[in-house]
mmCIF file of C-alpha atoms in Angstrom:
data_model
loop_
_atom_site.group_PDB
_atom_site.id
_atom_site.type_symbol
_atom_site.label_atom_id
_atom_site.label_comp_id
_atom_site.label_asym_id
_atom_site.label_seq_id
_atom_site.Cartn_x
_atom_site.Cartn_y
_atom_site.Cartn_z
ATOM 1 C CA MET A 27 0.000 0.000 0.000
ATOM 2 C CA SER A 28 1.375 3.434 -0.956
ATOM 3 C CA THR A 29 1.415 6.482 1.338
ATOM 4 C CA ASP A 30 -1.677 7.961 -0.320
ATOM 5 C CA GLY A 31 -3.724 4.815 0.368
ATOM 6 C CA LYS A 32 -3.602 3.455 -3.206
ATOM 7 C CA PRO A 33 -2.618 -0.157 -3.909
ATOM 8 C CA THR A 34 0.966 -0.466 -5.039
ATOM 9 C CA GLN A 35 1.813 -1.636 -8.533
ATOM 10 C CA HIS A 36 3.011 -4.978 -7.107
ATOM 11 C CA ALA A 37 -0.277 -5.570 -5.299
ATOM 12 C CA GLN A 38 -2.246 -4.630 -8.391
ATOM 13 C CA GLY A 39 -0.240 -7.035 -10.526
ATOM 14 C CA LYS A 40 -0.799 -10.123 -8.390
ATOM 15 C CA PRO A 41 -4.482 -10.743 -9.298
ATOM 16 C CA GLU A 42 -3.713 -10.156 -12.982
ATOM 17 C CA THR A 43 -0.799 -12.607 -12.842
ATOM 18 C CA ARG A 44 -2.933 -15.244 -11.145
ATOM 19 C CA HIS A 45 -5.687 -14.718 -13.731
ATOM 20 C CA ARG A 46 -3.207 -15.122 -16.594
ATOM 21 C CA THR A 47 -1.775 -18.292 -15.007
ATOM 22 C CA TRP A 48 -5.180 -19.920 -14.613
ATOM 23 C CA LEU A 49 -6.149 -18.863 -18.124
ATOM 24 C CA ALA A 50 -2.967 -20.470 -19.512
ATOM 25 C CA ILE A 51 -3.755 -23.687 -17.600
ATOM 26 C CA ALA A 52 -7.301 -23.665 -18.980
ATOM 27 C CA ILE A 53 -6.009 -23.146 -22.534
ATOM 28 C CA GLY A 54 -3.520 -25.995 -22.063
ATOM 29 C CA CYS A 55 -6.321 -28.308 -20.900
ATOM 30 C CA TYR A 56 -8.396 -27.238 -23.891
ATOM 31 C CA VAL A 57 -5.516 -27.994 -26.270
ATOM 32 C CA LEU A 58 -5.123 -31.500 -24.795
ATOM 33 C CA ALA A 59 -8.873 -32.065 -24.985
ATOM 34 C CA ALA A 60 -8.870 -30.930 -28.615
ATOM 35 C CA ILE A 61 -6.050 -33.347 -29.472
ATOM 36 C CA ALA A 62 -7.888 -36.232 -27.795
ATOM 37 C CA GLY A 63 -11.171 -35.270 -29.444
ATOM 38 C CA MET A 64 -9.659 -34.950 -32.910
ATOM 39 C CA TYR A 65 -7.948 -38.311 -32.436
ATOM 40 C CA LEU A 66 -11.362 -39.881 -31.841
ATOM 41 C CA VAL A 67 -12.923 -37.954 -34.727
ATOM 42 C CA ALA A 68 -10.129 -39.020 -37.085
ATOM 43 C CA GLY A 69 -10.963 -42.653 -36.400
ATOM 44 C CA SER A 70 -14.654 -42.251 -37.223
ATOM 45 C CA PHE A 71 -15.052 -39.424 -39.743
ATOM 46 C CA ASP A 72 -13.450 -38.430 -43.020
ATOM 47 C CA LEU A 73 -11.231 -35.434 -43.717
ATOM 48 C CA GLY A 74 -14.169 -33.337 -44.926
ATOM 49 C CA LEU A 75 -15.447 -33.031 -41.356
ATOM 50 C CA GLN A 76 -12.050 -32.770 -39.703
ATOM 51 C CA VAL A 77 -10.877 -29.689 -41.649
ATOM 52 C CA PRO A 78 -13.730 -27.380 -40.495
ATOM 53 C CA LEU A 79 -13.172 -28.542 -36.925
ATOM 54 C CA TRP A 80 -9.469 -27.696 -37.110
ATOM 55 C CA ILE A 81 -10.301 -24.273 -38.599
ATOM 56 C CA ALA A 82 -12.770 -23.548 -35.794
ATOM 57 C CA HIS A 83 -10.189 -24.741 -33.277
ATOM 58 C CA THR A 84 -7.626 -22.324 -34.733
ATOM 59 C CA GLY A 85 -9.987 -19.362 -34.516
ATOM 60 C CA LEU A 86 -10.871 -20.098 -30.905
ATOM 61 C CA LEU A 87 -7.200 -20.479 -30.001
ATOM 62 C CA ILE A 88 -6.382 -17.086 -31.516
ATOM 63 C CA LEU A 89 -9.012 -15.460 -29.309
ATOM 64 C CA LEU A 90 -7.884 -17.308 -26.187
ATOM 65 C CA ILE A 91 -4.190 -16.534 -26.674
ATOM 66 C CA ARG A 92 -4.975 -12.860 -27.221
ATOM 67 C CA ARG A 93 -6.667 -12.959 -23.824
ATOM 68 C CA LEU A 94 -3.213 -13.782 -22.472
ATOM 69 C CA GLY A 95 -2.027 -10.447 -23.833
ATOM 70 C CA ALA A 96 0.171 -12.005 -26.524
ATOM 71 C CA PRO A 97 -0.056 -12.041 -30.349
ATOM 72 C CA GLY A 98 -2.389 -14.903 -31.140
ATOM 73 C CA THR A 99 -2.247 -15.782 -34.839
ATOM 74 C CA TYR A 100 1.192 -17.321 -35.299
ATOM 75 C CA ALA A 101 1.107 -18.982 -31.883
ATOM 76 C CA ALA A 102 -2.277 -20.532 -32.641
ATOM 77 C CA LEU A 103 -1.044 -21.791 -36.019
ATOM 78 C CA PHE A 104 1.978 -23.393 -34.352
ATOM 79 C CA ILE A 105 -0.161 -25.004 -31.648
ATOM 80 C CA VAL A 106 -2.633 -26.323 -34.208
ATOM 81 C CA GLY A 107 0.223 -27.601 -36.388
ATOM 82 C CA ALA A 108 1.754 -29.445 -33.443
ATOM 83 C CA SER A 109 -1.695 -30.780 -32.511
ATOM 84 C CA VAL A 110 -2.300 -32.031 -36.063
ATOM 85 C CA MET A 111 1.049 -33.814 -36.005
ATOM 86 C CA SER A 112 0.238 -35.310 -32.597
ATOM 87 C CA VAL A 113 -3.098 -36.617 -33.854
ATOM 88 C CA GLY A 114 -1.521 -37.879 -37.078
ATOM 89 C CA VAL A 115 1.288 -39.766 -35.352
ATOM 90 C CA ALA A 116 -1.138 -41.181 -32.796
ATOM 91 C CA GLY A 117 -3.373 -42.255 -35.682
ATOM 92 C CA MET A 118 -0.486 -44.278 -37.096
ATOM 93 C CA ALA A 119 -0.538 -46.278 -33.875
ATOM 94 C CA ARG A 120 -4.331 -46.700 -33.814
ATOM 95 C CA GLU A 121 -4.397 -50.165 -35.401
ATOM 96 C CA ASP A 122 -1.465 -51.334 -33.303
ATOM 97 C CA LEU A 123 -3.180 -50.213 -30.107
ATOM 98 C CA THR A 124 -6.461 -51.836 -31.156
ATOM 99 C CA LEU A 125 -4.669 -55.057 -32.028
ATOM 100 C CA GLN A 126 -2.856 -55.086 -28.691
ATOM 101 C CA GLN A 127 -6.117 -54.517 -26.868
ATOM 102 C CA ARG A 128 -8.274 -57.213 -28.452
ATOM 103 C CA GLY A 129 -5.838 -59.413 -30.366
ATOM 104 C CA ASN A 130 -4.671 -62.900 -29.506
ATOM 105 C CA GLU A 131 -1.145 -64.234 -29.873
ATOM 106 C CA VAL A 132 -1.134 -67.084 -32.398
ATOM 107 C CA THR A 133 1.570 -69.434 -33.633
ATOM 108 C CA ALA A 134 0.915 -69.774 -37.359
ATOM 109 C CA THR A 135 2.459 -71.269 -40.459
ATOM 110 C CA VAL A 136 3.038 -69.441 -43.748
ATOM 111 C CA SER A 137 0.875 -71.202 -46.346
ATOM 112 C CA LYS A 138 1.273 -68.808 -49.248
ATOM 113 C CA GLU A 139 3.533 -65.923 -50.227
ATOM 114 C CA ARG A 140 3.051 -63.152 -52.796
ATOM 115 C CA ARG A 141 4.644 -59.830 -53.672
ATOM 116 C CA ASP A 142 3.081 -56.608 -54.943
ATOM 117 C CA PRO A 143 3.422 -56.093 -58.703
ATOM 118 C CA GLY A 144 5.983 -53.544 -59.812
ATOM 119 C CA GLN A 145 4.724 -49.938 -60.017
ATOM 120 C CA GLY A 146 7.624 -47.714 -60.970
ATOM 121 C CA ARG A 147 9.825 -46.929 -57.989
ATOM 122 C CA LYS A 148 7.159 -47.781 -55.409
ATOM 123 C CA ASN A 149 8.259 -50.221 -52.729
ATOM 124 C CA ARG A 150 6.908 -53.751 -53.316
ATOM 125 C CA ASP A 151 5.603 -55.235 -50.062
ATOM 126 C CA TYR A 152 5.473 -58.958 -49.301
ATOM 127 C CA HIS A 153 2.223 -60.598 -48.195
ATOM 128 C CA TYR A 154 1.972 -63.897 -46.316
ATOM 129 C CA THR A 155 -1.158 -65.989 -45.910
ATOM 130 C CA LEU A 156 -1.146 -67.635 -42.480
ATOM 131 C CA GLN A 157 -2.892 -70.647 -41.014
ATOM 132 C CA ARG A 158 -3.059 -72.033 -37.512
ATOM 133 C CA GLN A 159 -1.436 -75.262 -36.447
ATOM 134 C CA ASP A 160 -4.796 -77.035 -36.901
ATOM 135 C CA GLY A 161 -5.025 -75.832 -40.504
ATOM 136 C CA THR A 162 -7.644 -73.118 -40.018
ATOM 137 C CA PRO A 163 -6.805 -69.708 -41.506
ATOM 138 C CA VAL A 164 -5.694 -66.873 -39.272
ATOM 139 C CA PRO A 165 -8.510 -64.272 -39.388
ATOM 140 C CA GLY A 166 -7.961 -60.981 -41.152
ATOM 141 C CA PRO A 167 -5.906 -59.913 -44.190
ATOM 142 C CA ASP A 168 -2.447 -61.280 -44.938
ATOM 143 C CA LEU A 169 0.606 -60.452 -42.859
ATOM 144 C CA THR A 170 2.529 -57.688 -44.693
ATOM 145 C CA THR A 171 6.224 -56.791 -44.492
ATOM 146 C CA PRO A 172 8.387 -54.399 -46.566
ATOM 147 C CA SER A 173 10.986 -57.132 -47.230
ATOM 148 C CA ASP A 174 11.060 -60.894 -47.762
ATOM 149 C CA LEU A 175 11.269 -62.281 -44.214
ATOM 150 C CA TYR A 176 9.489 -65.641 -44.359
ATOM 151 C CA GLU A 177 9.215 -68.740 -46.490
ATOM 152 C CA VAL A 178 6.253 -71.015 -47.129
ATOM 153 C CA GLY A 179 6.050 -73.568 -44.322
ATOM 154 C CA GLN A 180 7.894 -71.328 -41.844
ATOM 155 C CA THR A 181 6.376 -70.860 -38.389
ATOM 156 C CA VAL A 182 5.777 -67.304 -37.124
ATOM 157 C CA THR A 183 4.197 -65.852 -33.988
ATOM 158 C CA VAL A 184 1.678 -63.081 -34.648
ATOM 159 C CA ILE A 185 -1.036 -61.113 -32.889
ATOM 160 C CA ALA A 186 -4.296 -61.799 -34.718
ATOM 161 C CA ASP A 187 -7.541 -59.853 -34.614
ATOM 162 C CA PRO A 188 -10.356 -62.239 -33.607
ATOM 163 C CA GLU A 189 -12.826 -60.005 -35.465
ATOM 164 C CA GLY A 190 -10.790 -60.281 -38.660
ATOM 165 C CA GLU A 191 -10.815 -56.526 -39.382
ATOM 166 C CA LEU A 192 -7.087 -55.918 -38.877
ATOM 167 C CA ALA A 193 -4.176 -57.696 -40.482
ATOM 168 C CA PRO A 194 -2.076 -59.849 -38.150
ATOM 169 C CA ARG A 195 1.209 -58.378 -37.000
ATOM 170 C CA THR A 196 4.237 -59.742 -35.266
ATOM 171 C CA PRO A 197 4.721 -58.483 -31.688
ATOM 172 C CA GLY A 198 7.485 -56.187 -32.943
ATOM 173 C CA GLN A 199 5.253 -54.697 -35.652
ATOM 174 C CA ALA A 200 2.433 -54.122 -33.155
ATOM 175 C CA ASP A 201 4.657 -52.134 -30.790
ATOM 176 C CA ALA A 202 3.303 -48.578 -30.806
ATOM 177 C CA THR A 203 5.838 -47.119 -28.351
ATOM 178 C CA GLY A 204 7.624 -44.971 -30.931
ATOM 179 C CA GLU A 205 4.409 -43.477 -32.295
ATOM 180 C CA LEU A 206 3.073 -42.733 -28.812
ATOM 181 C CA LEU A 207 6.320 -41.010 -27.840
ATOM 182 C CA GLY A 208 6.196 -38.942 -31.015
ATOM 183 C CA ALA A 209 2.553 -37.965 -30.429
ATOM 184 C CA SER A 210 3.381 -37.003 -26.836
ATOM 185 C CA ALA A 211 6.329 -34.886 -27.988
ATOM 186 C CA PHE A 212 4.119 -32.885 -30.379
ATOM 187 C CA ALA A 213 1.468 -32.456 -27.670
ATOM 188 C CA LEU A 214 4.116 -31.171 -25.252
ATOM 189 C CA ALA A 215 5.335 -28.737 -27.916
ATOM 190 C CA ALA A 216 1.792 -27.367 -28.189
ATOM 191 C CA LEU A 217 1.537 -26.977 -24.401
ATOM 192 C CA ALA A 218 4.967 -25.342 -24.229
ATOM 193 C CA SER A 219 3.808 -22.796 -26.786
ATOM 194 C CA VAL A 220 0.821 -21.933 -24.592
ATOM 195 C CA GLY A 221 3.173 -21.405 -21.640
ATOM 196 C CA TRP A 222 5.479 -19.249 -23.742
ATOM 197 C CA MET A 223 2.574 -17.081 -24.884
ATOM 198 C CA ALA A 224 1.475 -16.638 -21.266
ATOM 199 C CA ARG A 225 4.977 -15.492 -20.404
ATOM 200 C CA ARG A 226 5.070 -13.054 -23.310
ATOM 201 C CA GLY A 227 1.674 -11.697 -22.309
ATOM 202 C CA SER A 228 2.875 -11.171 -18.759
ATOM 203 C CA ALA A 229 6.003 -9.362 -19.956
ATOM 204 C CA THR A 230 3.935 -7.144 -22.256
ATOM 205 C CA ALA A 231 1.551 -6.294 -19.425
ATOM 206 C CA GLN A 232 4.438 -5.431 -17.125
ATOM 207 C CA ARG A 233 5.972 -3.126 -19.720
ATOM 208 C CA GLY A 234 2.617 -1.431 -20.218
ATOM 209 C CA SER A 235 2.113 -1.082 -16.471
ATOM 210 C CA SER A 236 5.613 0.366 -16.047
ATOM 211 C CA ALA A 237 5.010 2.870 -18.835
ATOM 212 C CA ALA A 238 1.696 3.911 -17.253
ATOM 213 C CA THR A 239 3.342 4.280 -13.850
ATOM 214 C CA LEU A 240 6.186 6.375 -15.291
ATOM 215 C CA HIS A 241 3.715 8.653 -17.034
ATOM 216 C CA GLU A 242 1.747 9.041 -13.808
ATOM 217 C CA GLN A 243 4.869 9.978 -11.852
ATOM 218 C CA GLU A 244 5.860 12.517 -14.502
ATOM 219 C CA GLN A 245 2.446 14.142 -14.198
ATOM 220 C CA GLN A 246 2.691 14.185 -10.395
ATOM 221 C CA LEU A 247 6.090 15.898 -10.565
ATOM 222 C CA ARG A 248 4.733 18.537 -12.956
ATOM 223 C CA GLU A 249 1.894 19.221 -10.532
ATOM 224 C CA ALA A 250 4.315 19.402 -7.594
ATOM 225 C CA LEU A 251 6.556 21.907 -9.371
ATOM 226 C CA GLY A 252 3.541 24.054 -10.105
ATOM 227 C CA THR A 253 1.956 23.942 -6.632
ATOM 228 C CA TYR A 254 4.682 23.381 -3.999
ATOM 229 C CA PRO A 255 5.825 26.579 -2.284
ATOM 230 C CA ALA A 256 9.468 27.669 -2.576
ATOM 231 C CA ASP A 257 11.669 27.941 0.509
ATOM 232 C CA ARG A 258 13.416 31.153 1.575
ATOM 233 C CA ARG A 259 16.229 30.503 -0.914
ATOM 234 C CA GLY A 260 13.770 30.102 -3.771
ATOM 235 C CA TYR A 261 14.009 26.318 -4.093
ATOM 236 C CA ILE A 262 11.073 23.968 -4.578
ATOM 237 C CA LYS A 263 11.928 20.704 -2.818
ATOM 238 C CA VAL A 264 10.490 17.240 -3.667
ATOM 239 C CA HIS A 265 11.373 13.831 -2.287
ATOM 240 C CA PRO A 266 12.873 11.418 -4.886
ATOM 241 C CA GLY A 267 11.195 8.470 -3.118
ATOM 242 C CA ASP A 268 7.830 9.752 -4.321
ATOM 243 C CA TYR A 269 9.018 9.240 -7.914
ATOM 244 C CA PRO A 270 10.879 5.887 -7.868
ATOM 245 C CA ASP A 271 10.754 5.407 -11.648
ATOM 246 C CA LEU A 272 12.163 8.833 -12.496
ATOM 247 C CA SER A 273 15.860 9.608 -12.660
ATOM 248 C CA HIS A 274 17.288 12.984 -11.669
ATOM 249 C CA HIS A 275 17.955 13.728 -15.339
ATOM 250 C CA GLN A 276 14.330 12.971 -16.237
ATOM 251 C CA ALA A 277 13.167 15.196 -13.389
ATOM 252 C CA ALA A 278 15.461 17.953 -14.699
ATOM 253 C CA ARG A 279 13.870 17.696 -18.139
ATOM 254 C CA ILE A 280 10.382 18.004 -16.652
ATOM 255 C CA ALA A 281 11.500 21.021 -14.565
ATOM 256 C CA TRP A 282 13.090 22.660 -17.629
ATOM 257 C CA GLU A 283 9.763 22.296 -19.483
ATOM 258 C CA ALA A 284 8.177 24.142 -16.528
ATOM 259 C CA GLY A 285 10.752 26.974 -16.693
ATOM 260 C CA LEU A 286 12.855 25.715 -13.766
ATOM 261 C CA ARG A 287 16.339 24.285 -13.319
ATOM 262 C CA ALA A 288 17.342 21.237 -11.272
ATOM 263 C CA GLU A 289 20.057 21.764 -8.676
ATOM 264 C CA ALA A 290 22.888 19.231 -8.918
ATOM 265 C CA SER A 291 24.640 19.904 -5.586
ATOM 266 C CA GLY A 292 23.674 20.193 -1.920
ATOM 267 C CA ASN A 293 20.331 18.455 -2.224
ATOM 268 C CA ARG A 294 20.670 16.361 0.990
ATOM 269 C CA GLY A 295 18.177 13.673 0.057
ATOM 270 C CA SER A 296 15.855 15.953 -1.889
ATOM 271 C CA TRP A 297 15.565 17.245 -5.409
ATOM 272 C CA ARG A 298 15.669 21.032 -5.549
ATOM 273 C CA PHE A 299 14.376 23.170 -8.388
ATOM 274 C CA ALA A 300 14.541 26.896 -8.984
ATOM 275 C CA GLU A 301 14.762 29.427 -11.764
ATOM 276 C CA THR A 302 18.449 29.937 -10.995
ATOM 277 C CA VAL A 303 20.705 27.229 -9.537
ATOM 278 C CA VAL A 304 24.368 26.913 -8.556
ATOM 279 C CA GLU A 305 25.003 23.808 -10.657
ATOM 280 C CA GLU A 306 22.372 22.618 -13.114
ATOM 281 C CA VAL A 307 21.511 18.972 -13.795
ATOM 282 C CA PRO A 308 21.632 18.355 -17.559
ATOM 283 C CA HIS A 309 18.160 17.892 -18.973
ATOM 284 C CA ASP A 310 19.081 16.610 -22.472
#
């Protein structure tokens, strides 16, 4: 609390800082919710629906980030880009995660092998038809690999989808750890951007508050120079502690604008101003 009963700048800034912190947390939670929601949407709907949702998400993010006091457009585009990558990488692991959840480990035998026909420089995958030890086919499409790994009659352990919707995969192929780590990294990048924007907004607000405070102190000094009485030697005295953001040189400039000079010597804890001084403080 200041001497005139007004809240100090520090006290005024605390509620605003807390508000900005909670707003940043809320935006971060929204970003995570949007990533999770778009991951679910991507598994059920086509791109025609996803694009308008991403556009709406971008617009809302711009508005929210501007509430933090920071430029919103480029930050929102970065966050959305990172979110899209997170959803995309997580989508690459969707089938692996589904297969791990409902699949059964099966020891099968390769009954047939085929390779994709040549199409220019496109990679030709290998496809293996599998059957169980009792001769029944393994449900689902053929096992696919980018290179020739198995021979007809060879035994291989795979995770098979009992519903037959997903192709069987070996345990190594069904490992989604890399994709999940990549999706998490992009999500963290999006959250870090929210935190960075909150920090920029706080810094911008502090600069604006400091500028407003400086302007206020300049006005107060002008009023003091125009209303304070002069002592018997003709000096108007003010206490520097009442103007913590002003330097003596700045005070001299303000006094010069008012037709006064700032005394450089013998102040004894005060600033002294008069029309004529012994040693003038430069006001340039």
